[in-house]
Coordinates of C-alpha atoms and ligand atoms in Angstrom, one line a residue:
M1 CA -9.1 -53.5 -50.8
S2 CA -9.2 -56.1 -48.1
D3 CA -12.5 -56.8 -46.4
N4 CA -12.6 -53.9 -44.1
R5 CA -9.5 -51.8 -45.0
Y6 CA -9.0 -49.4 -47.9
L7 CA -5.5 -49.6 -49.4
E8 CA -4.4 -46.6 -51.4
T9 CA -2.8 -47.8 -54.6
L10 CA -1.2 -44.5 -55.8
Y11 CA 2.3 -45.9 -55.3
P12 CA 3.1 -49.5 -56.2
S13 CA 5.6 -50.1 -53.3
Y14 CA 4.3 -47.9 -50.5
G15 CA 0.9 -46.8 -49.3
Q16 CA -1.5 -46.0 -46.6
S17 CA -4.5 -48.0 -45.5
F18 CA -7.7 -47.0 -43.7
A19 CA -10.0 -49.1 -41.6
M20 CA -13.5 -48.7 -43.1
E21 CA -16.0 -48.6 -40.4
E22 CA -18.8 -48.1 -43.0
V23 CA -18.8 -47.9 -46.8
L24 CA -21.3 -45.1 -47.7
F25 CA -21.0 -45.3 -51.4
R26 CA -18.9 -47.4 -53.8
A27 CA -19.5 -47.6 -57.6
P28 CA -17.9 -46.8 -60.9
T29 CA -19.1 -43.5 -62.3
E30 CA -18.9 -42.7 -66.0
H31 CA -15.3 -41.6 -65.5
Q32 CA -13.7 -43.1 -62.4
E33 CA -14.1 -45.6 -59.5
L34 CA -15.7 -43.6 -56.6
I35 CA -15.8 -44.7 -52.9
I36 CA -16.8 -42.8 -49.8
F37 CA -16.3 -44.5 -46.4
K38 CA -16.2 -43.7 -42.8
N39 CA -12.9 -44.0 -40.9
E40 CA -12.6 -43.5 -37.1
R41 CA -9.5 -41.1 -37.4
F42 CA -10.2 -39.2 -40.5
G43 CA -14.0 -39.1 -40.6
R44 CA -15.6 -39.5 -44.0
V45 CA -13.0 -40.2 -46.7
M46 CA -13.4 -40.0 -50.5
A47 CA -11.1 -41.8 -53.0
L48 CA -11.1 -41.9 -56.8
D49 CA -9.4 -44.7 -58.8
G50 CA -7.6 -45.9 -55.7
V51 CA -6.2 -42.5 -54.7
I52 CA -7.3 -40.7 -51.5
Q53 CA -8.9 -37.3 -52.6
T54 CA -10.1 -35.8 -49.4
T55 CA -11.1 -36.5 -45.8
E56 CA -13.3 -34.6 -43.3
A57 CA -10.4 -34.4 -40.8
D58 CA -7.7 -32.7 -42.9
E59 CA -9.5 -31.2 -45.9
F60 CA -9.3 -27.7 -44.4
I61 CA -5.6 -27.4 -44.9
Y62 CA -5.6 -28.1 -48.6
H63 CA -8.8 -26.1 -49.3
E64 CA -7.7 -23.0 -47.4
M65 CA -4.2 -23.0 -48.9
L66 CA -5.4 -23.5 -52.5
T67 CA -7.9 -20.7 -52.3
H68 CA -6.9 -17.9 -49.8
V69 CA -3.3 -17.7 -51.0
P70 CA -4.1 -16.8 -54.7
I71 CA -7.2 -14.7 -53.8
L72 CA -5.5 -12.6 -51.1
A73 CA -2.3 -12.3 -53.2
H74 CA -4.4 -11.1 -56.2
G75 CA -6.1 -8.5 -54.0
N76 CA -9.1 -7.8 -56.2
A77 CA -10.4 -11.1 -57.4
K78 CA -14.0 -10.8 -58.6
R79 CA -14.3 -13.8 -60.9
V80 CA -12.9 -17.2 -60.0
L81 CA -12.7 -20.4 -62.1
I82 CA -12.4 -23.8 -60.4
I83 CA -11.4 -26.8 -62.4
G84 CA -12.3 -30.2 -60.7
G85 CA -13.1 -29.8 -57.0
G86 CA -16.1 -32.1 -57.1
D87 CA -16.2 -32.4 -53.3
G88 CA -17.0 -28.7 -53.1
G89 CA -14.3 -27.8 -50.5
I90 CA -12.6 -25.3 -52.8
L91 CA -16.0 -23.7 -53.8
R92 CA -16.9 -23.3 -50.2
E93 CA -13.7 -21.5 -49.3
V94 CA -13.7 -19.3 -52.4
L95 CA -17.3 -18.1 -51.6
R96 CA -16.2 -17.0 -48.1
H97 CA -14.6 -14.0 -50.0
E98 CA -17.6 -11.5 -50.3
S99 CA -15.5 -9.7 -52.8
V100 CA -15.8 -12.6 -55.2
E101 CA -18.8 -11.9 -57.3
H102 CA -18.8 -15.0 -59.6
V103 CA -17.4 -18.5 -59.4
T104 CA -17.6 -21.0 -62.3
Q105 CA -16.7 -24.6 -61.4
V106 CA -16.0 -27.1 -64.2
E107 CA -16.1 -30.7 -62.9
I108 CA -16.1 -33.7 -65.3
D109 CA -18.0 -36.1 -63.1
D110 CA -21.4 -35.0 -61.9
Q111 CA -21.7 -38.2 -59.8
V112 CA -18.8 -37.0 -57.7
I113 CA -20.7 -33.8 -56.9
E114 CA -23.9 -35.6 -56.2
M115 CA -22.4 -38.2 -54.0
C116 CA -20.2 -35.7 -52.1
K117 CA -23.3 -33.5 -51.5
Q118 CA -25.0 -36.5 -50.0
Y119 CA -22.2 -38.3 -48.1
L120 CA -19.6 -35.4 -47.5
P121 CA -22.1 -32.5 -47.0
N122 CA -19.7 -30.5 -44.8
H123 CA -17.2 -30.1 -47.7
S124 CA -19.5 -28.0 -49.8
N125 CA -21.7 -26.9 -46.9
G126 CA -24.3 -25.6 -49.3
A127 CA -21.8 -23.9 -51.6
F128 CA -23.3 -25.6 -54.7
D129 CA -26.5 -23.8 -54.2
N130 CA -24.9 -20.4 -53.7
P131 CA -26.2 -17.9 -56.3
R132 CA -22.7 -16.8 -57.1
A133 CA -21.7 -20.4 -58.0
H134 CA -22.1 -21.7 -61.6
I135 CA -21.5 -25.4 -62.0
V136 CA -20.5 -26.8 -65.4
I137 CA -20.1 -30.5 -66.1
D138 CA -17.3 -30.8 -68.6
D139 CA -13.7 -31.7 -69.1
G140 CA -11.6 -28.8 -67.7
K141 CA -9.2 -28.8 -70.6
A142 CA -11.9 -28.6 -73.2
F143 CA -13.6 -25.8 -71.2
V144 CA -10.6 -23.5 -70.9
M145 CA -9.6 -24.2 -74.5
N146 CA -12.9 -22.9 -75.8
C147 CA -13.8 -20.4 -73.0
T148 CA -14.2 -16.8 -74.0
E149 CA -14.9 -15.6 -70.4
K150 CA -12.1 -14.1 -68.3
F151 CA -11.3 -14.9 -64.6
D152 CA -9.0 -13.2 -62.1
V153 CA -8.0 -16.5 -60.3
I154 CA -8.0 -20.0 -61.7
I155 CA -7.8 -22.9 -59.3
S156 CA -7.1 -26.4 -60.6
D157 CA -8.3 -28.8 -57.9
C158 CA -7.6 -31.9 -60.0
T159 CA -6.9 -35.5 -59.3
D160 CA -3.4 -36.9 -60.0
P161 CA -2.4 -37.1 -63.6
I162 CA -4.1 -40.5 -64.1
G163 CA -7.3 -41.1 -65.9
P164 CA -9.4 -38.0 -66.6
G165 CA -7.0 -35.9 -64.5
E166 CA -4.2 -36.4 -67.0
A167 CA -5.6 -33.7 -69.3
L168 CA -5.2 -31.1 -66.5
F169 CA -1.4 -31.4 -66.5
E170 CA -1.0 -30.9 -70.3
S171 CA 0.3 -27.8 -72.1
D172 CA -3.0 -27.2 -73.9
F173 CA -4.7 -27.0 -70.5
Y174 CA -2.2 -24.4 -69.3
R175 CA -2.5 -22.5 -72.6
G176 CA -6.2 -22.4 -72.1
C177 CA -6.0 -21.2 -68.5
K178 CA -3.7 -18.4 -69.6
N179 CA -6.2 -17.4 -72.3
C180 CA -9.0 -17.3 -69.6
L181 CA -7.0 -15.2 -67.2
T182 CA -7.4 -11.4 -66.9
E183 CA -4.4 -9.1 -66.9
G184 CA -2.6 -9.7 -63.5
G185 CA -4.5 -13.0 -63.0
V186 CA -3.2 -15.9 -61.0
F187 CA -3.3 -19.7 -61.8
V188 CA -2.8 -22.3 -59.0
A189 CA -3.0 -26.1 -59.1
Q190 CA -2.7 -29.2 -57.0
N191 CA 0.7 -30.6 -58.1
G192 CA 1.5 -33.7 -56.0
V193 CA 3.9 -34.5 -53.2
P194 CA 7.4 -33.7 -54.5
F195 CA 9.2 -36.2 -52.3
M196 CA 7.1 -39.0 -53.8
Q197 CA 6.3 -37.5 -57.3
P198 CA 9.3 -35.3 -58.0
D199 CA 8.9 -35.1 -61.8
E200 CA 5.4 -33.7 -61.4
A201 CA 6.6 -30.2 -60.3
E202 CA 9.4 -30.2 -62.9
T203 CA 7.1 -31.1 -65.7
T204 CA 4.6 -28.5 -64.6
K205 CA 7.2 -25.7 -64.4
A206 CA 8.5 -26.6 -67.9
R207 CA 4.9 -26.7 -69.4
L208 CA 3.9 -23.4 -67.8
K209 CA 7.0 -21.6 -69.3
P210 CA 5.5 -20.6 -72.7
F211 CA 2.5 -19.0 -71.0
F212 CA 3.5 -17.4 -67.7
A213 CA 6.5 -15.1 -66.8
D214 CA 6.5 -16.2 -63.1
R215 CA 6.2 -19.9 -62.3
T216 CA 6.8 -21.5 -58.9
F217 CA 5.3 -23.6 -56.1
Y218 CA 4.2 -23.2 -52.6
C219 CA 3.6 -25.9 -50.0
A220 CA 1.0 -27.3 -47.6
P221 CA 1.3 -30.3 -45.4
V222 CA -1.8 -32.5 -45.9
P223 CA -1.6 -35.6 -43.7
T224 CA -3.5 -37.9 -46.1
Y225 CA -1.5 -36.8 -49.2
I226 CA 1.3 -39.1 -48.0
G227 CA 5.0 -38.7 -48.3
G228 CA 5.6 -35.1 -47.2
V229 CA 4.4 -31.6 -48.1
M230 CA 2.2 -31.2 -51.1
S231 CA 3.3 -28.7 -53.8
L232 CA 0.8 -26.3 -55.2
A233 CA 1.7 -24.8 -58.6
W234 CA 1.6 -21.0 -58.9
A235 CA 1.8 -19.0 -62.1
S236 CA 1.2 -15.4 -63.0
D237 CA 2.9 -12.6 -65.0
N238 CA 3.9 -10.6 -62.0
A239 CA 6.3 -12.1 -59.4
E240 CA 5.4 -9.4 -57.0
L241 CA 2.1 -11.0 -56.3
R242 CA 3.7 -13.8 -54.5
Q243 CA 6.3 -11.6 -52.7
L244 CA 3.8 -9.4 -50.8
S245 CA 4.7 -8.9 -47.1
S246 CA 2.7 -10.7 -44.5
E247 CA 1.6 -7.3 -43.3
V248 CA -0.1 -6.5 -46.6
I249 CA -1.6 -10.0 -46.7
A250 CA -2.7 -9.6 -43.0
E251 CA -4.5 -6.4 -43.9
R252 CA -6.4 -8.0 -46.8
F253 CA -7.1 -11.1 -44.7
A254 CA -8.5 -9.0 -41.8
K255 CA -10.7 -7.2 -44.4
A256 CA -12.0 -10.5 -45.7
G257 CA -13.4 -11.0 -42.2
F258 CA -13.5 -14.8 -41.7
K259 CA -11.7 -17.3 -39.5
T260 CA -9.6 -20.1 -40.8
R261 CA -8.2 -23.3 -39.2
Y262 CA -4.8 -23.6 -41.1
Y263 CA -4.3 -20.5 -43.2
T264 CA -2.6 -17.4 -41.6
P265 CA -0.8 -14.5 -43.4
A266 CA 2.5 -15.8 -42.0
V267 CA 1.8 -19.3 -43.3
H268 CA 0.8 -17.7 -46.6
T269 CA 4.2 -16.0 -47.1
G270 CA 6.1 -18.9 -45.5
A271 CA 4.5 -21.5 -47.9
F272 CA 6.6 -20.1 -50.8
A273 CA 9.8 -21.2 -49.0
L274 CA 10.6 -24.5 -50.7
P275 CA 12.8 -27.4 -49.5
Q276 CA 16.3 -27.4 -51.0
F277 CA 15.8 -30.7 -52.8
L278 CA 12.8 -29.2 -54.6
I279 CA 14.7 -26.0 -55.4
D280 CA 17.6 -28.0 -56.8
R281 CA 15.2 -30.0 -59.1
L282 CA 13.3 -26.9 -60.2
D283 CA 16.5 -24.9 -60.9
A284 CA 17.4 -27.7 -63.4
V285 CA 14.3 -26.8 -65.4
E286 CA 14.3 -23.7 -67.7
Ligands
SAM1 N1 -7.8 -32.6 -53.4 C1 -7.7 -33.7 -54.3 C2 -6.2 -33.9 -54.7 O1 -5.4 -33.0 -54.3 O2 -6.0 -34.9 -55.2 C3 -8.5 -33.5 -55.5 C4 -9.9 -33.4 -55.1 S1 -11.2 -33.3 -56.3 C5 -12.1 -34.7 -55.8 C6 -10.5 -33.8 -57.8 C7 -11.6 -33.6 -58.9 O3 -11.1 -33.5 -60.2 C8 -12.6 -34.8 -59.0 O4 -13.9 -34.4 -58.6 C9 -12.6 -35.3 -60.4 O5 -13.8 -35.8 -60.9 C10 -12.1 -34.0 -61.1 N2 -11.5 -34.2 -62.4 C11 -10.6 -35.1 -62.8 N3 -10.3 -34.9 -64.1 C12 -11.0 -33.8 -64.5 C13 -11.1 -33.1 -65.8 N4 -10.3 -33.5 -66.8 N5 -11.9 -32.0 -65.8 C14 -12.6 -31.6 -64.8 N6 -12.6 -32.2 -63.6 C15 -11.8 -33.3 -63.5

């Protein structure tokens, strides 16, 4: 990090940098290096271990797509499990669904939650205090491997597979998630930018195979997840859930009764149309 610029170090030979107008918080937590700073173009920005996690300006795209797609596709989600998501954006969007009665969020680093509440308050926007939200500080893999509760939708809003996030890309984690899903449940996860991290999607598809009949990805363009569209992993035992018409999705979305800034029923159904280079790579995986 040069004196007033933050250089993302996710890729050794390529990266983005942000002018830091003000550093709001910077310190190692028990698990990772956390920084939150102000940038004129993206607002408040949070990074963990050198990787941009979320910014005020573009967080809505990712948080809307990782929540409303599985919840509206499921159609009757009452219990949702969030793994990671310490900034609170996913929790905020899940709770907009009045039909969701209970959300458990398992986040490994309570300092991320506390600092984001303080310096990124618009992300959670009070969601952590919602009576329907139950926050657990734990490793997500350990939680799902020992959990006896069942959930209709599981959302893994994890970091990249480095440091504590690595556990959330392992087979045991996917096995645990399947065990925690109800019949007809849906699992989705952040799965990197395929143009920059091509093997991430392939590895995930292969590792999901023993546990889910239907495994694929859908896309969302998040400007500060650099290198192209981000792939979001999708797994369930019923392929029809991701093949619903935009009319059906539109009906459910209208009933949900809230406004979004990126998500629309047409974007929902279109997001499952993958670029050819990703299809080719995924077709090579069993
Ligand atoms: N949207 C971001 C992305 O796509 O990279 C991820 C945002 S969120 C900040 C990632 C969260 O995962 C962080 O709060 C981090 O502490 C949490 N996390 C990392 N490893 C974890 C683990 N093994 N169990 C639970 N939470 C974990």
